[in-house]
């Protein structure tokens, strides 16, 4: 498939214009039909027809508010928050997270459940994800909401068919996760898809993060696995097979520590969450392999706050290695910002000063090509929130939610 | 600026549909008005009106040929090759290249002129580029052609204003090359722009190379400077400030050889053209700094063909380092192919086997994520050819060439 100019089809035009109206209302709430016509370039009759249709499908509703201005008072429109919910989930090293949002992205629920994903089998993980999903569906269903879709983020390669050829930190190889999950949900009646967790996280940054206006953006996931979600000109970078952003095994130090992938000195082997805990808390695994990292990250924060010299020196060294990895992303992608999540965000006050210095020193372009390095503001659920955002994509592209009409 | 659905404007529609018609004719030459309508989805009256306009502006012409089929014979259309030329140039380590193409991308001229760009001042280089450009303009002018534009590729960072903040191999810092070149051309009457050479090279691959159908593609320039031109979903990856693809100074070997940039073990310091010549032909610089690399590359090819053991071992080691760099691109970008130009292409039979093995071994995704590593088929003038391709972009987007109407 070659990119190029495409002729315009009339049904595409209607969907596109529906999308334009929905987007305008979402970003200028509340607004009138006249506002929409004035700012989108669509004529008033078209806007009126589209708004009627969107109200019928309960994507918009009238608030009855009026603007104070010269002339006839206008009926104001908002997104209809009531009848729909979009679900997102993520599989992290030590927990499952589910987030539900309404049409405007407002949070309906955020549940985090401890789950030992590093040691669980793919079948157990699939069953646990399905269980948590069913409970979330039941909860939003009890609120009278129709589920628009479920998008699950996993820390690994996801191919275009939704199979996971490799999720190294989870120990997964060739897991048909989307198909298994659909089967486990037994005809859920809404679209179910699986996506790389970092890709979802950067979608969440674009919609909910502190850099929402940036169109060239990277979210670097912290955690057991490290992945990059990359926006290029506002669109997700996927690559030929959907494997773009696989930076966890970037070879940074040929003589570095061994990585479970069989190579040495990979970014993940240097600054992934297990490596960080092992380096800063040598006693942490005295009682066996860790399945819950949150208390260890908190211990590190306490040590750092108390200015424990060994911890601070370790965090500075880790920050430099993180900055080295980010410099590769800056050279190749020249994003406006790299936002770090997970333990990188939790430890940002001690990691990022050294990381930024390394980024500037190692990037060829002056001033790191303008690339800022900042902690994500989305907490540990960026991928699940991004999954919920992704589940809204169909409606936001102007497609009418078919099942919801019956429900509405 | 946030990306998102945009309402459609009527003048945009006409330009887009003009672009659709031109693209259809370019890729299905010769074809009839009915063919265009049947395959683009545009209705016959619209096609007829657009074709009339495009013929008036001498972008299309009727050939008078007819198809053998049932019904009335149809007048066939082709791109009008006569009245226009698009120019591209490149500044390489030891030469300047200019290419002119017609509307269909057919080559009108390809001139290569020895020029010691590594030792010349920016002012001398600008003057030499302007001289060669003027001669090319005169030549196509003598054929009665109007120049649609000139796009010059330089091996370095080019910001959105056309200034070169850094071209390390040329020794340039903060050179306002576009402005200087426009001044040197003294009101050329056509658009003049400057672009990163690797970006132009990948545009040439998309139009003229062996991977023209791929939409996720990298061209890695060989030469004194190494840069990556990256297509993502068929569009050029530029990044926030236009500095994406700056891979020459990717830090591959922390303990590697010193790089002129001040760091150690950069990709360019390992496998850039001067490093390759120094490694394989230790006597090459006995008479002073090289200004012409072509004879040295040819000497290396002769040694490799005669199976000189030291040369072959050196090329294998270089191939491994090249593969290491390509693996970083495969992990981050997951392109369908990385096409190598310059000395990498000239030495491909000896470099690429080791490079491919390293690529597969170092990329996380199975089978290197599907990324193929191949020599470019475009020879040493990929960037100049891409520059000429870029100079066609306005017409190909459906904008009518204003000055050409007077000339036509």
mmCIF file with all atom_site columns, N, CA, C and O in Angstrom, chain B residues 120-140:
data_model
loop_
_atom_site.group_PDB
_atom_site.id
_atom_site.type_symbol
_atom_site.label_atom_id
_atom_site.label_alt_id
_atom_site.label_comp_id
_atom_site.label_asym_id
_atom_site.label_entity_id
_atom_site.label_seq_id
_atom_site.pdbx_PDB_ins_code
_atom_site.Cartn_x
_atom_site.Cartn_y
_atom_site.Cartn_z
_atom_site.occupancy
_atom_site.B_iso_or_equiv
_atom_site.pdbx_formal_charge
_atom_site.auth_seq_id
_atom_site.auth_comp_id
_atom_site.auth_asym_id
_atom_site.auth_atom_id
_atom_site.pdbx_PDB_model_num
ATOM 1  N N  . UNK B 1 120 ? 36.249 22.757 2.079   1.00 0.00 ? 120 UNK B N  1
ATOM 2  C CA . UNK B 1 120 ? 35.782 24.068 1.595   1.00 0.00 ? 120 UNK B CA 1
ATOM 3  C C  . UNK B 1 120 ? 35.030 24.812 2.692   1.00 0.00 ? 120 UNK B C  1
ATOM 4  O O  . UNK B 1 120 ? 34.453 24.197 3.592   1.00 0.00 ? 120 UNK B O  1
ATOM 5  N N  . UNK B 1 121 ? 35.035 26.137 2.608   1.00 0.00 ? 121 UNK B N  1
ATOM 6  C CA . UNK B 1 121 ? 34.241 26.935 3.549   1.00 0.00 ? 121 UNK B CA 1
ATOM 7  C C  . UNK B 1 121 ? 32.778 26.893 3.128   1.00 0.00 ? 121 UNK B C  1
ATOM 8  O O  . UNK B 1 121 ? 32.463 26.604 1.975   1.00 0.00 ? 121 UNK B O  1
ATOM 9  N N  . UNK B 1 122 ? 31.873 27.191 4.062   1.00 0.00 ? 122 UNK B N  1
ATOM 10 C CA . UNK B 1 122 ? 30.453 27.250 3.682   1.00 0.00 ? 122 UNK B CA 1
ATOM 11 C C  . UNK B 1 122 ? 30.220 28.218 2.521   1.00 0.00 ? 122 UNK B C  1
ATOM 12 O O  . UNK B 1 122 ? 29.430 27.929 1.619   1.00 0.00 ? 122 UNK B O  1
ATOM 13 N N  . UNK B 1 123 ? 30.925 29.366 2.525   1.00 0.00 ? 123 UNK B N  1
ATOM 14 C CA . UNK B 1 123 ? 30.722 30.351 1.456   1.00 0.00 ? 123 UNK B CA 1
ATOM 15 C C  . UNK B 1 123 ? 31.163 29.777 0.110   1.00 0.00 ? 123 UNK B C  1
ATOM 16 O O  . UNK B 1 123 ? 30.475 29.942 -0.910  1.00 0.00 ? 123 UNK B O  1
ATOM 17 N N  . UNK B 1 124 ? 32.320 29.093 0.099   1.00 0.00 ? 124 UNK B N  1
ATOM 18 C CA . UNK B 1 124 ? 32.789 28.491 -1.155  1.00 0.00 ? 124 UNK B CA 1
ATOM 19 C C  . UNK B 1 124 ? 31.814 27.429 -1.639  1.00 0.00 ? 124 UNK B C  1
ATOM 20 O O  . UNK B 1 124 ? 31.537 27.313 -2.838  1.00 0.00 ? 124 UNK B O  1
ATOM 21 N N  . UNK B 1 125 ? 31.308 26.638 -0.691  1.00 0.00 ? 125 UNK B N  1
ATOM 22 C CA . UNK B 1 125 ? 30.374 25.578 -1.082  1.00 0.00 ? 125 UNK B CA 1
ATOM 23 C C  . UNK B 1 125 ? 29.096 26.183 -1.645  1.00 0.00 ? 125 UNK B C  1
ATOM 24 O O  . UNK B 1 125 ? 28.587 25.740 -2.680  1.00 0.00 ? 125 UNK B O  1
ATOM 25 N N  . UNK B 1 126 ? 28.592 27.217 -0.966  1.00 0.00 ? 126 UNK B N  1
ATOM 26 C CA . UNK B 1 126 ? 27.377 27.881 -1.456  1.00 0.00 ? 126 UNK B CA 1
ATOM 27 C C  . UNK B 1 126 ? 27.593 28.406 -2.874  1.00 0.00 ? 126 UNK B C  1
ATOM 28 O O  . UNK B 1 126 ? 26.742 28.221 -3.762  1.00 0.00 ? 126 UNK B O  1
ATOM 29 N N  . UNK B 1 127 ? 28.743 29.046 -3.090  1.00 0.00 ? 127 UNK B N  1
ATOM 30 C CA . UNK B 1 127 ? 29.027 29.598 -4.425  1.00 0.00 ? 127 UNK B CA 1
ATOM 31 C C  . UNK B 1 127 ? 29.112 28.483 -5.466  1.00 0.00 ? 127 UNK B C  1
ATOM 32 O O  . UNK B 1 127 ? 28.587 28.612 -6.582  1.00 0.00 ? 127 UNK B O  1
ATOM 33 N N  . UNK B 1 128 ? 29.746 27.361 -5.094  1.00 0.00 ? 128 UNK B N  1
ATOM 34 C CA . UNK B 1 128 ? 29.894 26.255 -6.050  1.00 0.00 ? 128 UNK B CA 1
ATOM 35 C C  . UNK B 1 128 ? 28.547 25.622 -6.363  1.00 0.00 ? 128 UNK B C  1
ATOM 36 O O  . UNK B 1 128 ? 28.255 25.270 -7.516  1.00 0.00 ? 128 UNK B O  1
ATOM 37 N N  . UNK B 1 129 ? 27.696 25.470 -5.329  1.00 0.00 ? 129 UNK B N  1
ATOM 38 C CA . UNK B 1 129 ? 26.357 24.913 -5.551  1.00 0.00 ? 129 UNK B CA 1
ATOM 39 C C  . UNK B 1 129 ? 25.562 25.842 -6.469  1.00 0.00 ? 129 UNK B C  1
ATOM 40 O O  . UNK B 1 129 ? 24.906 25.397 -7.417  1.00 0.00 ? 129 UNK B O  1
ATOM 41 N N  . UNK B 1 130 ? 25.636 27.148 -6.196  1.00 0.00 ? 130 UNK B N  1
ATOM 42 C CA . UNK B 1 130 ? 24.892 28.106 -7.017  1.00 0.00 ? 130 UNK B CA 1
ATOM 43 C C  . UNK B 1 130 ? 25.368 28.071 -8.465  1.00 0.00 ? 130 UNK B C  1
ATOM 44 O O  . UNK B 1 130 ? 24.554 28.116 -9.397  1.00 0.00 ? 130 UNK B O  1
ATOM 45 N N  . UNK B 1 131 ? 26.696 27.979 -8.664  1.00 0.00 ? 131 UNK B N  1
ATOM 46 C CA . UNK B 1 131 ? 27.244 27.922 -10.034 1.00 0.00 ? 131 UNK B CA 1
ATOM 47 C C  . UNK B 1 131 ? 26.691 26.718 -10.785 1.00 0.00 ? 131 UNK B C  1
ATOM 48 O O  . UNK B 1 131 ? 26.213 26.820 -11.910 1.00 0.00 ? 131 UNK B O  1
ATOM 49 N N  . UNK B 1 132 ? 26.747 25.561 -10.129 1.00 0.00 ? 132 UNK B N  1
ATOM 50 C CA . UNK B 1 132 ? 26.291 24.335 -10.792 1.00 0.00 ? 132 UNK B CA 1
ATOM 51 C C  . UNK B 1 132 ? 24.780 24.392 -11.029 1.00 0.00 ? 132 UNK B C  1
ATOM 52 O O  . UNK B 1 132 ? 24.282 23.970 -12.084 1.00 0.00 ? 132 UNK B O  1
ATOM 53 N N  . UNK B 1 133 ? 24.053 24.962 -10.062 1.00 0.00 ? 133 UNK B N  1
ATOM 54 C CA . UNK B 1 133 ? 22.595 25.090 -10.217 1.00 0.00 ? 133 UNK B CA 1
ATOM 55 C C  . UNK B 1 133 ? 22.278 25.975 -11.423 1.00 0.00 ? 133 UNK B C  1
ATOM 56 O O  . UNK B 1 133 ? 21.410 25.646 -12.238 1.00 0.00 ? 133 UNK B O  1
ATOM 57 N N  . UNK B 1 134 ? 22.992 27.103 -11.532 1.00 0.00 ? 134 UNK B N  1
ATOM 58 C CA . UNK B 1 134 ? 22.713 28.021 -12.656 1.00 0.00 ? 134 UNK B CA 1
ATOM 59 C C  . UNK B 1 134 ? 22.961 27.341 -13.985 1.00 0.00 ? 134 UNK B C  1
ATOM 60 O O  . UNK B 1 134 ? 22.204 27.523 -14.938 1.00 0.00 ? 134 UNK B O  1
ATOM 61 N N  . UNK B 1 135 ? 24.024 26.530 -14.049 1.00 0.00 ? 135 UNK B N  1
ATOM 62 C CA . UNK B 1 135 ? 24.288 25.830 -15.309 1.00 0.00 ? 135 UNK B CA 1
ATOM 63 C C  . UNK B 1 135 ? 23.169 24.832 -15.644 1.00 0.00 ? 135 UNK B C  1
ATOM 64 O O  . UNK B 1 135 ? 22.757 24.709 -16.789 1.00 0.00 ? 135 UNK B O  1
ATOM 65 N N  . UNK B 1 136 ? 22.684 24.152 -14.599 1.00 0.00 ? 136 UNK B N  1
ATOM 66 C CA . UNK B 1 136 ? 21.592 23.185 -14.832 1.00 0.00 ? 136 UNK B CA 1
ATOM 67 C C  . UNK B 1 136 ? 20.319 23.903 -15.256 1.00 0.00 ? 136 UNK B C  1
ATOM 68 O O  . UNK B 1 136 ? 19.600 23.450 -16.154 1.00 0.00 ? 136 UNK B O  1
ATOM 69 N N  . UNK B 1 137 ? 20.049 25.056 -14.604 1.00 0.00 ? 137 UNK B N  1
ATOM 70 C CA . UNK B 1 137 ? 18.862 25.841 -14.968 1.00 0.00 ? 137 UNK B CA 1
ATOM 71 C C  . UNK B 1 137 ? 18.971 26.294 -16.421 1.00 0.00 ? 137 UNK B C  1
ATOM 72 O O  . UNK B 1 137 ? 17.998 26.229 -17.193 1.00 0.00 ? 137 UNK B O  1
ATOM 73 N N  . UNK B 1 138 ? 20.169 26.732 -16.812 1.00 0.00 ? 138 UNK B N  1
ATOM 74 C CA . UNK B 1 138 ? 20.367 27.184 -18.193 1.00 0.00 ? 138 UNK B CA 1
ATOM 75 C C  . UNK B 1 138 ? 20.140 26.026 -19.167 1.00 0.00 ? 138 UNK B C  1
ATOM 76 O O  . UNK B 1 138 ? 19.494 26.190 -20.214 1.00 0.00 ? 138 UNK B O  1
ATOM 77 N N  . UNK B 1 139 ? 20.637 24.859 -18.801 1.00 0.00 ? 139 UNK B N  1
ATOM 78 C CA . UNK B 1 139 ? 20.491 23.711 -19.697 1.00 0.00 ? 139 UNK B CA 1
ATOM 79 C C  . UNK B 1 139 ? 19.018 23.333 -19.900 1.00 0.00 ? 139 UNK B C  1
ATOM 80 O O  . UNK B 1 139 ? 18.561 23.172 -21.031 1.00 0.00 ? 139 UNK B O  1
ATOM 81 N N  . UNK B 1 140 ? 18.267 23.227 -18.794 1.00 0.00 ? 140 UNK B N  1
ATOM 82 C CA . UNK B 1 140 ? 16.854 22.847 -18.968 1.00 0.00 ? 140 UNK B CA 1
ATOM 83 C C  . UNK B 1 140 ? 16.070 24.007 -19.581 1.00 0.00 ? 140 UNK B C  1
ATOM 84 O O  . UNK B 1 140 ? 15.106 23.795 -20.319 1.00 0.00 ? 140 UNK B O  1
#
